[in-house]
Each structure stands twice: as structure tokens, then as C-alpha cells.
Coordinates of C-alpha atoms in Angstrom, one line a residue:
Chain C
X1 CA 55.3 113.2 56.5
X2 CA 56.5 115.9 54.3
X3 CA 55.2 119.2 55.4
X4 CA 58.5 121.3 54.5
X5 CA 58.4 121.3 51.3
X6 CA 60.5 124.2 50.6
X7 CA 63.4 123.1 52.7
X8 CA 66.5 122.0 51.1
X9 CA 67.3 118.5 50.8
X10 CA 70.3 116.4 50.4
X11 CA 68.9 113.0 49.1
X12 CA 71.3 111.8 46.4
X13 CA 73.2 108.9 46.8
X14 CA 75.8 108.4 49.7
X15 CA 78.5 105.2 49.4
X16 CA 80.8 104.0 52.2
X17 CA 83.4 100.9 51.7
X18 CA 85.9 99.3 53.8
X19 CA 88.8 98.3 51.9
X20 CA 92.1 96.8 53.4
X21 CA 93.7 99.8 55.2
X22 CA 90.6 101.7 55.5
X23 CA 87.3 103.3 54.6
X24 CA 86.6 105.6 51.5
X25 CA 83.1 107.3 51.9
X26 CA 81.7 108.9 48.3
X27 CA 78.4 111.3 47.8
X28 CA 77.1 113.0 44.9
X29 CA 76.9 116.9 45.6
X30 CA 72.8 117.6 44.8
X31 CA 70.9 119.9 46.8
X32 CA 66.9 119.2 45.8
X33 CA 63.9 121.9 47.1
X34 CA 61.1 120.0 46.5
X35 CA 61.4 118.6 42.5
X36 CA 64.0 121.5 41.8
X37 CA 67.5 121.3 41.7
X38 CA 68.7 124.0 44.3
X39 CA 72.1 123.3 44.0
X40 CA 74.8 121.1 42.2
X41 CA 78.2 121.9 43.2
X42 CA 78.7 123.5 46.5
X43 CA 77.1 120.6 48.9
X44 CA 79.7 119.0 50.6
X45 CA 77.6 115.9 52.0
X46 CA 80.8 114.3 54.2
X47 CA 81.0 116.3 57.2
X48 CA 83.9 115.8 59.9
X49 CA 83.1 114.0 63.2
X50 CA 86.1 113.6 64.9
X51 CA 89.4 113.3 63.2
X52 CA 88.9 110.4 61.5
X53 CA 85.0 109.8 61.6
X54 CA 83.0 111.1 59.1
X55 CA 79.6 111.2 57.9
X56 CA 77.7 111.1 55.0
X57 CA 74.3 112.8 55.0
X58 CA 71.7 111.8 53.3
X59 CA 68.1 113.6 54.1
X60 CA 66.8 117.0 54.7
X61 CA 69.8 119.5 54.8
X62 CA 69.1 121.6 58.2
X63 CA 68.4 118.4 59.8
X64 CA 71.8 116.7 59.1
X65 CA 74.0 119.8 59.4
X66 CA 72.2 119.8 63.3
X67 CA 72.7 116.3 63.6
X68 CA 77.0 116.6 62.6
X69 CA 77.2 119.8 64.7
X70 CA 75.5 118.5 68.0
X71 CA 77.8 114.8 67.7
X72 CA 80.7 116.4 66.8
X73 CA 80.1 119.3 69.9
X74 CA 80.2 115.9 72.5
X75 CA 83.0 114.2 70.5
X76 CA 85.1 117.5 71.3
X77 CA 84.1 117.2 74.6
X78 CA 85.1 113.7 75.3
X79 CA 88.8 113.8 73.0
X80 CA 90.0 116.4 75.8
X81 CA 88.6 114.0 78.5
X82 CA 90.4 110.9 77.1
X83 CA 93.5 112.5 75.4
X84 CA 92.3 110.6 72.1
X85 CA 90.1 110.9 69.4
X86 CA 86.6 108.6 70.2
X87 CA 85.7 105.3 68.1
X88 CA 84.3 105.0 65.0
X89 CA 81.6 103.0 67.5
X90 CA 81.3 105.5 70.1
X91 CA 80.9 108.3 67.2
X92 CA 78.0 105.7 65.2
X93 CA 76.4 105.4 68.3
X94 CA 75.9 108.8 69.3
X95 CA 74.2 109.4 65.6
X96 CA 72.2 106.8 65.9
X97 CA 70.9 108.1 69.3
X98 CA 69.7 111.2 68.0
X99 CA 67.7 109.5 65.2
X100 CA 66.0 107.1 67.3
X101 CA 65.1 109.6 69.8
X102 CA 64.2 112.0 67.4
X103 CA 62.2 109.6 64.9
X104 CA 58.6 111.1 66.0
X105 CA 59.8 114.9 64.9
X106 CA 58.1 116.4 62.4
X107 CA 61.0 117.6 60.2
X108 CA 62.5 114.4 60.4
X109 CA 62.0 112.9 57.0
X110 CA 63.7 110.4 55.2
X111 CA 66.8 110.1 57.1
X112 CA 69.9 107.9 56.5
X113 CA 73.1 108.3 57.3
X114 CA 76.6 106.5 56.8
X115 CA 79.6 106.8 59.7
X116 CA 82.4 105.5 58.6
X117 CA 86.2 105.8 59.8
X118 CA 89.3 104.5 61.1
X119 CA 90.2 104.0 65.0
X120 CA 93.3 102.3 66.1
X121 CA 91.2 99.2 67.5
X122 CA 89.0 98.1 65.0
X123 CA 90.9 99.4 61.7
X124 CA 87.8 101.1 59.3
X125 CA 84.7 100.7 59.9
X126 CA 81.7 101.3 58.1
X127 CA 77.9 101.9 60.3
X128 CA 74.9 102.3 58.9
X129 CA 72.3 104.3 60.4
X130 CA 69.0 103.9 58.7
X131 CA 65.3 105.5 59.2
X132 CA 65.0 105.4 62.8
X133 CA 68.0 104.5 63.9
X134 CA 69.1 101.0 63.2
X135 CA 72.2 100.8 63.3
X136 CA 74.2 98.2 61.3
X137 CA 78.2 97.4 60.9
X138 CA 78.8 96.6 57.2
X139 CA 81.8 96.4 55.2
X140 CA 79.7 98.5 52.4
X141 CA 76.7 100.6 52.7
X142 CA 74.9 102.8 50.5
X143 CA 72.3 105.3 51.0
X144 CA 69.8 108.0 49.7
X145 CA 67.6 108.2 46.9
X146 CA 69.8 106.9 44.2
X147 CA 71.1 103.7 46.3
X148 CA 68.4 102.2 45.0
X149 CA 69.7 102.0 41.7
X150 CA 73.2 100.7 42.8
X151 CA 72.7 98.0 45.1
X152 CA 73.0 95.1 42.9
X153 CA 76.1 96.9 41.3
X154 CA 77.8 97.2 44.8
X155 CA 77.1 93.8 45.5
X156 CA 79.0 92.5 42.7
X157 CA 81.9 94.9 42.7
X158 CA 82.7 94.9 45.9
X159 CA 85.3 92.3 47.6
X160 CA 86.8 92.1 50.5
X161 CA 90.8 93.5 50.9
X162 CA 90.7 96.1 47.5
X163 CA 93.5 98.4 47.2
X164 CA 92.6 102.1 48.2
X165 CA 92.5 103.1 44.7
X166 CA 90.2 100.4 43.6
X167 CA 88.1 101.2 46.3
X168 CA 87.6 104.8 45.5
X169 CA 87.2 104.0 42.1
X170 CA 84.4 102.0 43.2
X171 CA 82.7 104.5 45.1
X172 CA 83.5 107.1 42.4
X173 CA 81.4 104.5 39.6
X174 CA 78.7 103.4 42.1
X175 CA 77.9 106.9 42.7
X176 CA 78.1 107.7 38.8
X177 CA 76.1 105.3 37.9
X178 CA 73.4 107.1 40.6
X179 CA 73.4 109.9 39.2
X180 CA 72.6 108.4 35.8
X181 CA 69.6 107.2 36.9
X182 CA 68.4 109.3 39.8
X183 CA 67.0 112.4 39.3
X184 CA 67.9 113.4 43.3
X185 CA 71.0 112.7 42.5
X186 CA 74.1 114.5 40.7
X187 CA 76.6 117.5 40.4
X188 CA 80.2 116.4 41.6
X189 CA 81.4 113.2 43.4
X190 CA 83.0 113.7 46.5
X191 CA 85.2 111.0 48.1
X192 CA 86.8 111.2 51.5
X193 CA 89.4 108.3 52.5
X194 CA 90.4 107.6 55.6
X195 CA 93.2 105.4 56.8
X196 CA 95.9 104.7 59.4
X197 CA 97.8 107.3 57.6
X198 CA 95.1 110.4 58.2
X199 CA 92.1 111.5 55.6
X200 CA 92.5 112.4 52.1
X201 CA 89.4 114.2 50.3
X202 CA 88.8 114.4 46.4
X203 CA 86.4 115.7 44.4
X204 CA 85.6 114.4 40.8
X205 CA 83.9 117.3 38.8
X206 CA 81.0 116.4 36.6
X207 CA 82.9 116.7 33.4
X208 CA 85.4 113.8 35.0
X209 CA 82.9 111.2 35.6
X210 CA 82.8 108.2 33.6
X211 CA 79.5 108.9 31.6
X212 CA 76.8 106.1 32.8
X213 CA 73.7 107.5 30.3
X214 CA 72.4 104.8 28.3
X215 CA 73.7 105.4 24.5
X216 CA 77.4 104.7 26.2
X217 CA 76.6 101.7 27.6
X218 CA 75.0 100.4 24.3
X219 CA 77.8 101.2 22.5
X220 CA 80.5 100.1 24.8
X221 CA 78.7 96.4 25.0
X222 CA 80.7 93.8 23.2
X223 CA 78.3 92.3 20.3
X224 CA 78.2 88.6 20.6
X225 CA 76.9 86.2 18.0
X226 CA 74.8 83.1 18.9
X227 CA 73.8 80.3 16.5
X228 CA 71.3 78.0 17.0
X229 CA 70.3 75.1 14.5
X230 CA 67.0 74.6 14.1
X231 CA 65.5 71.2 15.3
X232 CA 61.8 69.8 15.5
X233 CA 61.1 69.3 19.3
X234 CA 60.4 65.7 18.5
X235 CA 63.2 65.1 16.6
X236 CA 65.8 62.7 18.0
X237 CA 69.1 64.2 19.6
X238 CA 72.6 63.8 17.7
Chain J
X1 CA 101.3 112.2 115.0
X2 CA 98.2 114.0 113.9
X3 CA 97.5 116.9 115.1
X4 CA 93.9 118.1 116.8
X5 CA 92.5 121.0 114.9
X6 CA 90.3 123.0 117.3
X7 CA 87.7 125.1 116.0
X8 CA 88.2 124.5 112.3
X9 CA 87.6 121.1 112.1
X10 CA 83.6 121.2 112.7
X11 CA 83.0 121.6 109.2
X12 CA 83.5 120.3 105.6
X13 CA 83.5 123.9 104.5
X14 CA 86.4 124.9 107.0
X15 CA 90.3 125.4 105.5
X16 CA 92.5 125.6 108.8
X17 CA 95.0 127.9 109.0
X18 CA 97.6 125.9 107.4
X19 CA 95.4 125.3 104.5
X20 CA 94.2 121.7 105.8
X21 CA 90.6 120.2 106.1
X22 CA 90.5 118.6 108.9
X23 CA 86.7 116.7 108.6
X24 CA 88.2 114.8 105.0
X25 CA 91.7 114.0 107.0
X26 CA 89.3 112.3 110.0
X27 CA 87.1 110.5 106.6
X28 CA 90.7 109.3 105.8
X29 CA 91.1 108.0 109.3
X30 CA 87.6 105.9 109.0
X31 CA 89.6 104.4 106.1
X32 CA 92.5 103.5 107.5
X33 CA 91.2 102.6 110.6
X34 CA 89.2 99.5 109.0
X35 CA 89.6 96.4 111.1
X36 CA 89.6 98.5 114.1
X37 CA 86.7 97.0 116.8
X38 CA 84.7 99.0 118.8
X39 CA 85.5 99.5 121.8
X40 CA 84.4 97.4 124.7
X41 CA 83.3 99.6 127.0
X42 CA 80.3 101.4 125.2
X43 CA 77.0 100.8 126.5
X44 CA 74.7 98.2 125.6
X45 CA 72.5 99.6 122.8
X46 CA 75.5 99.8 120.8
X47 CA 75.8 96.7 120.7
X48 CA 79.2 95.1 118.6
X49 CA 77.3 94.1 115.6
X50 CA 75.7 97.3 115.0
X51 CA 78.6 99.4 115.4
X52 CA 80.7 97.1 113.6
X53 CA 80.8 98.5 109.8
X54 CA 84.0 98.1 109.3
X55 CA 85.9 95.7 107.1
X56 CA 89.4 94.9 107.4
X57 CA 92.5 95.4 104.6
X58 CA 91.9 95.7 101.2
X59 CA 94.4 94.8 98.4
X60 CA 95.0 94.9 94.9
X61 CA 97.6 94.4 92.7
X62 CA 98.5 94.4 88.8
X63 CA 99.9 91.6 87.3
X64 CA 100.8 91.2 84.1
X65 CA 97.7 89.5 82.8
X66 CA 95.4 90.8 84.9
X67 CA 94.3 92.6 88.1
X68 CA 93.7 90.6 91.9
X69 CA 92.2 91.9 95.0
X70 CA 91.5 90.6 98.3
X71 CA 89.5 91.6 101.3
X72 CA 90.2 90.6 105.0
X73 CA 86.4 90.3 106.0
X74 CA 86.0 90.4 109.9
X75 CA 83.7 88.6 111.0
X76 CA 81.8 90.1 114.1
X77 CA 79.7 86.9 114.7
X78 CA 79.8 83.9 114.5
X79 CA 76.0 84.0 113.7
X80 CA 77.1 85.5 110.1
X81 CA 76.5 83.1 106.9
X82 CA 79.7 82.4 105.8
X83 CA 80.2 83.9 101.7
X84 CA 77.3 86.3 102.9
X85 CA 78.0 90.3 103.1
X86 CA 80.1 90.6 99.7
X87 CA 82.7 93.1 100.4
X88 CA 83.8 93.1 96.4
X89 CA 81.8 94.6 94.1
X90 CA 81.1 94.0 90.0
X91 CA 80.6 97.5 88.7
X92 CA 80.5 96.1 85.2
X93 CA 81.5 93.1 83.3
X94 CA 85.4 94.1 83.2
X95 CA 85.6 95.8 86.8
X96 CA 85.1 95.4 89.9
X97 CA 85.3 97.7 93.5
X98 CA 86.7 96.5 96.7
X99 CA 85.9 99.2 99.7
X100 CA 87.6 99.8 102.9
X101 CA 85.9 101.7 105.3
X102 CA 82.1 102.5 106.2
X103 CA 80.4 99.8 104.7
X104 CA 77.2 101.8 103.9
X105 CA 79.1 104.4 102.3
X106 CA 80.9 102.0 100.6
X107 CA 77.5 100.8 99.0
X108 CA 76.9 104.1 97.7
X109 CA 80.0 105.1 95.9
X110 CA 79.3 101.0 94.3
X111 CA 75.7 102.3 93.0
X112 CA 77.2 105.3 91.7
X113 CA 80.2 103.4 89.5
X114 CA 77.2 101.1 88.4
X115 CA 75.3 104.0 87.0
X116 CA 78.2 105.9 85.7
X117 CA 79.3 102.9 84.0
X118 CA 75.7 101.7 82.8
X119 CA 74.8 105.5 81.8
X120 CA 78.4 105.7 79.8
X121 CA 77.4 102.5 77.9
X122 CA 74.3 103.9 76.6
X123 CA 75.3 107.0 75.4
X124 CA 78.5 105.9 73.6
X125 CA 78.1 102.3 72.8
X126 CA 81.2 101.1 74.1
X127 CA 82.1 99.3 78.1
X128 CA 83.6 102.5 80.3
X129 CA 87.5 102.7 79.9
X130 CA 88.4 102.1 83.6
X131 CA 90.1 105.1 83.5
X132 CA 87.2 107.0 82.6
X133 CA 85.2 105.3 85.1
X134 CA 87.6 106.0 87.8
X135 CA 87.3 109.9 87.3
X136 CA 84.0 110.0 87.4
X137 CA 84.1 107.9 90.6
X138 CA 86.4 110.0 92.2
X139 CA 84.7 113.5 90.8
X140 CA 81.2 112.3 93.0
X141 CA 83.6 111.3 96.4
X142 CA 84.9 114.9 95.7
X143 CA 82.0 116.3 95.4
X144 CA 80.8 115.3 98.6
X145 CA 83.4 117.5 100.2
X146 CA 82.3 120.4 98.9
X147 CA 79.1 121.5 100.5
X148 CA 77.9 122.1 104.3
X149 CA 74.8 119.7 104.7
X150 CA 77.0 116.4 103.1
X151 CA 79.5 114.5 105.0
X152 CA 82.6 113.1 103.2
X153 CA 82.4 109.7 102.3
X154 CA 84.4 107.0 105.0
X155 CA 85.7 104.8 102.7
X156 CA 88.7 104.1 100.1
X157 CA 88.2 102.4 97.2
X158 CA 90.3 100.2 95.0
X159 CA 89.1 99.8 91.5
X160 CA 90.6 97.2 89.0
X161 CA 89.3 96.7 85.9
X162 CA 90.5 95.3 82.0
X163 CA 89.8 97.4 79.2
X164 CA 91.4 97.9 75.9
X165 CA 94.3 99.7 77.1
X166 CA 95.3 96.4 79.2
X167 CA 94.8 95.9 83.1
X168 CA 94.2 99.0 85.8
X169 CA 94.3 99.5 89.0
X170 CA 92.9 102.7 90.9
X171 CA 92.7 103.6 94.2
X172 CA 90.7 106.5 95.2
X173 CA 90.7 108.5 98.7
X174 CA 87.7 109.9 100.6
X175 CA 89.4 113.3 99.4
X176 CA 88.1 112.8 95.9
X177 CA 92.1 111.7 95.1
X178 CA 92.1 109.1 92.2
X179 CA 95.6 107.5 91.2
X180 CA 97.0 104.6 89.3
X181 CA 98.8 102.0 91.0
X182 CA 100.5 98.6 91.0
X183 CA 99.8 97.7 94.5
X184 CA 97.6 99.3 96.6
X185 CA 96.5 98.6 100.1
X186 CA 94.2 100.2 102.6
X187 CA 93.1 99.5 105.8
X188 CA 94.2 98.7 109.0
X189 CA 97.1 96.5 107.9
X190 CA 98.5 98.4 105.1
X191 CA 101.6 99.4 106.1
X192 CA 102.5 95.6 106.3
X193 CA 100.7 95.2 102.8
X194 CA 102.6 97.7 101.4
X195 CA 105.7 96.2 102.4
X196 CA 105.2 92.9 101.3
X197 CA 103.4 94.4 98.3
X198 CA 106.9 95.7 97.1
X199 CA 108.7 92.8 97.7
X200 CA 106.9 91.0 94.9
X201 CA 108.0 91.0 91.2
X202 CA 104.4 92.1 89.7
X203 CA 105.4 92.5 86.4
X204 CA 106.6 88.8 85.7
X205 CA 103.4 87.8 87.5
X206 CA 100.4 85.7 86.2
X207 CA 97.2 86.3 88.2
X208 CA 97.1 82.7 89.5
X209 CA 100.2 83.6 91.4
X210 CA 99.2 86.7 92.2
X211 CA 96.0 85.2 93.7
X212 CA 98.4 82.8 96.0
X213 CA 100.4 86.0 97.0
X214 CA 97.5 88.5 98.1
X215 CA 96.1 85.8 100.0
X216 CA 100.0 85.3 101.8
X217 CA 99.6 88.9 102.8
X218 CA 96.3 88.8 103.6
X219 CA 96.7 85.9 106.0
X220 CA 100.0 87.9 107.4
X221 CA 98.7 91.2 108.1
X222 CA 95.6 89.6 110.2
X223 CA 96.1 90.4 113.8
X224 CA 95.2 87.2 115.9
X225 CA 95.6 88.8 118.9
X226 CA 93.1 91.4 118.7
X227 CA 90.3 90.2 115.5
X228 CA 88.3 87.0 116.0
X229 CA 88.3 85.3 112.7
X230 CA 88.4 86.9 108.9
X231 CA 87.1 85.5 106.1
X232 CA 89.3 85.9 102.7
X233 CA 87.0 86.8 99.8
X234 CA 88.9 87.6 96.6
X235 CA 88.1 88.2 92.9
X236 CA 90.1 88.9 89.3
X237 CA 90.0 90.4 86.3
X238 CA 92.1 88.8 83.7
X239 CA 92.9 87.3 80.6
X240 CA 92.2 83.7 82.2
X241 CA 88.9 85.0 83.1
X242 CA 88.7 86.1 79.6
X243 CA 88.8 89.7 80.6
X244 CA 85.3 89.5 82.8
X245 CA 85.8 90.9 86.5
X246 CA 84.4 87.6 88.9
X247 CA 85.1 85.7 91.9
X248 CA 88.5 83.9 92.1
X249 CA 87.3 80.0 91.4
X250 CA 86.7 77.7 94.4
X251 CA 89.6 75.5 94.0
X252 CA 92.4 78.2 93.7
X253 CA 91.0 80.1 96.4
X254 CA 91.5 77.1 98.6
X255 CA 94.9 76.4 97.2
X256 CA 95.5 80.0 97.6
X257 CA 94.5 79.7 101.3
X258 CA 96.7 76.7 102.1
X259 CA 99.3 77.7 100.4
X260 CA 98.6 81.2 103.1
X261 CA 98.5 78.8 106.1
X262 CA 101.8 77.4 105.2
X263 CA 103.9 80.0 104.9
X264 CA 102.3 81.2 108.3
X265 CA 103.6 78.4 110.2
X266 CA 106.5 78.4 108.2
X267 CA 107.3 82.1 109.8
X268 CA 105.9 81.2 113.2
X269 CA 108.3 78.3 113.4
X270 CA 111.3 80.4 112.8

């Protein structure tokens, strides 16, 4: 149920992996208003939680930037309580929460989100909150208009215990190859990682990006030869 | 000795002139007054079972796998199922609450831990640290200080519970005081608790001794000469339990009170 259709959205293509140490969370930097591209560069689509829980938004922009504000307004509110920062869990719950109850709301959209993080407990963690507000642990989890595109790709690439730079180079050629084939999706990729050691945040201009468009691929292919001898169906087997 | 505070002691509301409030320091004497019967010479409609809330010494202690505690349970009839009347309380699956004091107030402060536990749950996703759990607990006994038309809770609590940050023990006061402790004890014999409390090495400890040794103090602080009979009800939370706060089993319970019976007569024969 669409009725704001001039409201910014931020559907792209999100990406979150767990690798050994940690997580590394990606997002392409699109900002759609209905089929135009409002924006391609300024969109920061991993916004701080706590201080080492983020999230990646995927959906309509006010929404989202609600959703961060309100979680990260309790979070606050519960590190001074505790004297430390609150679980990846705690922090995936609370989103999740607010999506479920809020499901029926008009503005609500297509809305999916990814937490991911690192808490001294449980290492990095990776939850996916869906339409709704499922909420699922996974060591990878993609999101948003483009994730379509990239699910089998994930799949293969990813296994378990990568270094952190495979991972982000992962993330970084998942949400590439998105952009190739989304229309939703595009402008800069963003990468946060976050680790034991604290969060690190890149950004990958569009000029950087290892070019997914078709005529590369075709050329970069390696051209194998088959033969084949040609044999009557009937004809006995050597 | 304590001292009688005339005029200012009629309300909750009241400071005394030497900054005291007297109606939370007579709460604290319900507490510590727990074991205490009636007296004999009040009329008949109140009877000794009806005016009998009280229970008897509560004690807890950390050891290093886990938390123990132990209730001295009067028993004001003989009538009384025995394993009836749970004094000890499962506020969620890793913690538990033993009172001292009014019973029914007692029962309160439990429903309220249960909610504030449940409620934290829901919202966050993740069991209560008891730490948490124990501030909220002691914010609502505080908060029942505060205003005119509520009366300050009669009863002491001892909270133990196993979270990720290891074993806790809490013990909170009728003032709304919450602290952190090894050993706690309330109740009529806590002095004597306290005592023998220090005497043990807690922190080389398992809970199965532990569970022998509170039921020792238990069985030594009883007064025979002025309470009937006690039953000894006692629960743990710890690793052997696999973290879950419950009853202590049967069989070590028994042991535990043999092992309490023994070194009774052992004293008494010396």
C-alpha cells in the first residue's frame, strides 16, 4: 500500500556478513522518489545504534531514520543504566518491535532492515528483520530491492571464518553486482566493519567499483572449446 | 537501643529532627523481627495462626559456582501440609527471591520482580541481568516510602540469581536499599548467621557444600526453646543446575539435613 508516492525512498540493496572477528555491513547509497533517482551520493544507509550496532535501512527514508532515532534514544537510556553498551540482541530486538507493532501503518511500506554488530558475548552477529518483523540470526543477510539479484551469488561466495578484507570485498562485489542489475539501486558503496577492535567505515566511490555491466563480464569469460564426435544413436559404443 | 521517636514517627512522610524516618526503621524491625511469635496473651480472635505471618531466618550465600539460600520456615501448626506455603520464590528461570518478614508483603514485592523481569524480556529480548532486576526491585520498595496513603513494605529480600556476568547475590531493605553481597542473613537469627556466615571460605566453595553449610546454620540459629518446629526449605542457582534457579534436589537436602543434625549434637555434647 503505496499512497506516498513522493516520499523518498531508500530501497537499494543492503548486505551484512559475519566473518571471523566480526561483522562488515555494505549498502549502495540510492535515494529513489517514486521511479526517479533523488539522490546518489549523500545517503548514508548504515546508521549507528549503539557503539557497535548498526543498521542498515532499507525502505522508505523518513520511516527508517524514525525507526534508528527512537532505538538508538532507548539504547542511550539503557548504556547509562548498565555502564555498557546493550547487545547486538537486545538492539535487534528493539527494531524488530517497532516493525511488528507498527506493520498495519499506512507509511509503512516495504520495510527490511539488517542489525548487525559486535558485543563481547556473542562475537558479531548478523539479524535480520524482515516485513513485519521476523526476526532471524544469520551469518549473512541481504536486503532491499536489488537482493534479489544477489542471492545466489552470496550463497556461493560466502564461507564461514573469511578474513575481514575478504569479507568486505565480498560485500563491496555483492552490492556491485546490485547495482548492475537494479535500477533502485546505485551511487557509492558504503561498508561499515565492526570488530572487537571498534568500527571502521569506508566508502567505495562509483568510479572504484568493479564494473558488473554485461559487455565486462562477456569479455572477461574464459573461452572454452568442446568437441564432440559425432555418433548415430544406435551405433555401438567404443 | 532504639530510640522512641514521639510525634514524628506517625507518618511515612515525617523526617525527625535528626534527619531519621522512623515508620521505615519500625518496617526494618518487622524484618528483623521474623521468627518472633505473637504474644500469648492477646485475645482470642487473634488467634496464633492468623497473626502468625512471619517466617523465620533467611540466608544466602555466593559460592563459587553458584548462589544457595535457605529459609527457616516456622511452623505455627501442626495442621500445616508439610512442603506447603513456599517461602522461596522463582522470579525467572536464573533467579529466585527468598523474603523475610510480612509474608503478604512479601508476595507483592515477588509479583512485581516477576513482572519486571517478564516485562524486561519482552522489550529487549534478552533474561534480566540480576543486577538490573535488583534495582528495579529495590526502586518499587522505595517508592512505597515516599507517599502518605502507602505503608512501607515489612519485609527484606534476598535475591540470587545467575546471569552472564557470573553468580549474584542482593539483599534489599524495606528502605528501598539494594546491595551486593556474599552472605547475607535476615531475620531473627542473623546475628548468629552472620557469624558463622564469615567463618566460611565462600570463594573455594561448590554449591553442594554450600547447600550442607546453610543448612548447619540454619539448624544452629533455630531457637528450641522458644519456636515449635521449622521446616528447612532451600533452593540454588548454579552451574550444576545448569544455571536455572530451582529447589535444592531431595536427596541433598536430606543429606544436607543430617549432616545439620550431626554437627548439632556434636556441639551439644561438648
Amino acid at each position: 500500500m503505496d499512497l506516498h508516492l513522493n516520499a523518498p525512498y531508500c530501497m537499494g540493496t543492503i548486505v551484512g556478513v559475519t566473518y571471523d572477528d566480526g561483522v562488515v555491513l555494505g549498502a549502495d547509497s540510492r535515494m529513489t522518489i517514486g521511479m526517479l533517482v533523488a539522490n546518489d551520493s549523500v545517503s548514508d544507509k548504515i546508521t549507528q545504534l549503539t557503539d557497535k550496532v548498526y543498521i542498515c535501512r532499507s525502505g522508505p527514508a523518513a520511516v527508517l531514520e524514525f525507526v534508528s532515532d527512537y532505538v538508538r534514544n532507548i539504547l542511550d537510556q539503557q548504556t547509562i543504566q548498565f555502564g555498557q553498551p546493550a547487545t547486538v540482541k537486545a538492539t535487534a530486538n528493539l527494531v524488530r518491535l517497532f516493525s511488528y507493532k507498527n506493520t498495519n501503518a499506512i507509511q509503512m511500506g516495504q520495510m527490511g532492515m539488517i542489525v548487525g554488530g559486535w558485543d563481547k558475548y556473542e562475537g558479531g552477529q548478523i539479524f535480520a528483520v524482515a516485513q513485519g518483523g521476523t526476526i532471524l540470526k544469520l551469518p549473512y543477510a541481504i536486503d532491499g530491492s536489488g537482493s534479489s539479484g544477489i542471492e545466489g551469488f552470496l550463497d556461493r561466495a560466502w564461507k564461514e571464518g573469511m578474513s575481514k578484507d575478504k569479507a568486505e570485498k565480498l560485500v563491496v562485489k555483492a552490492v556491485s553486482l546490485a547495482i548492475a542489475s537494479d535500477a533502485a539501486s546505485g551511487g557509492a558503496v558504503r561498508t561499515v566493519t565492526i570488530n572487537s577492535d571498534g568500527v571502521r567505515k569506508n566508502c567505495y566511490p562509483p568510479d572504484s567499483l568493479p564494473l558488473c555491466d554485461d559487455k565486462r563480464r562477456r569479455t572477461k569469460t574464459k573461452k572454452t572449446t568442446t568437441t564432440r564426435t559425432e555418433r548415430r544413436i544406435d551405433a555401438p559404443k567404443p | 537501643m532504639s530510640s522512641i521517636g514521639t510525634g514524628y514517627d506517625l507518618s511515612v512522610t515525617t523526617f525527625s529532627p535528626d534527619g531519621r524516618v522512623f515508620q521505615i526503621e519500625y518496617a526494618a524491625k518487622a524484618v528483623d523481627n521474623s521468627g518472633f511469635a505473637p504474644l500469648p496473651s492477646l485475645s482470642p480472635p487473634f488467634s496464633r495462626f492468623s497473626l502468625d505471618p512471619v517466617l523465620g531466618t533467611v540466608i544466602g550465600i555466593k559460592c563459587k559456582d553458584g548462589i544457595v539460600m535457605g529459609v527457616e520456615k516456622l511452623i505455627s501448626s501442626k495442621m500445616m501440609l508439610a512442603g506447603s506455603n513456599r517461602r522461596i520464590h522463582a522470579v525467572h528461570r536464573h533467579s529466585g527471591m527468598a523474603v523475610a518478614g510480612l509474608a503478604a508483603d512479601g508476595r507483592q514485592i515477588v509479583a512485581r520482580a516477576k513482572s519486571e523481569a517478564a516485562s524486561y524480556e519482552r522489550v529487549y529480548g534478552e533474561p534480566i541481568p540480576v543486577k538490573e532486576l535488583a534495582d528495579r526491585v529495590a526502586s518499587y520498595v522505595h517508592l512505597c516510602t515516599l507517599y502518605w496513603w502507602l505503608r512501607p513494605f515489612g519485609c527484606g529480600i534476598i535475591l540470587g540469581g545467575y546471569d552472564r556476568e557470573g553468580p549474584q547475590l542482593y539483599m534489599i531493605e524495606p528502605s528501598g536499599i539494594s546491595y551486593r553481597y556474599f552472605g547475607a542473613a535476615i531475620g531473627k537469627g542473623r546475628q548468629a548467621a552472620k557469624t558463622e556466615i564469615e567463618k566460611l571460605k565462600l570463594s573455594e566453595m561448590t554449591c553442594r557444600e554450600g547447600v550442607i553449610e546453610v543448612a548447619k546454620i540454619i539448624f544452629g540459629v533455630h531457637d528450641e526453646a522458644k519456636d515449635k518446629a521449622f521446616e528447612l526449605e532451600m533452593s540454588w542457582v548454579c552451574d550444576e543446575s545448569n544455571r536455572q534457579h530451582q529447589k535444592v534436589p531431595d536427596e541433598l537436602l536430606e543429606q544436607a539435613k543430617a549432616a545439620a543434625k550431626a554437627a548439632l549434637e556434636e556441639m551439644d555434647a561438648d
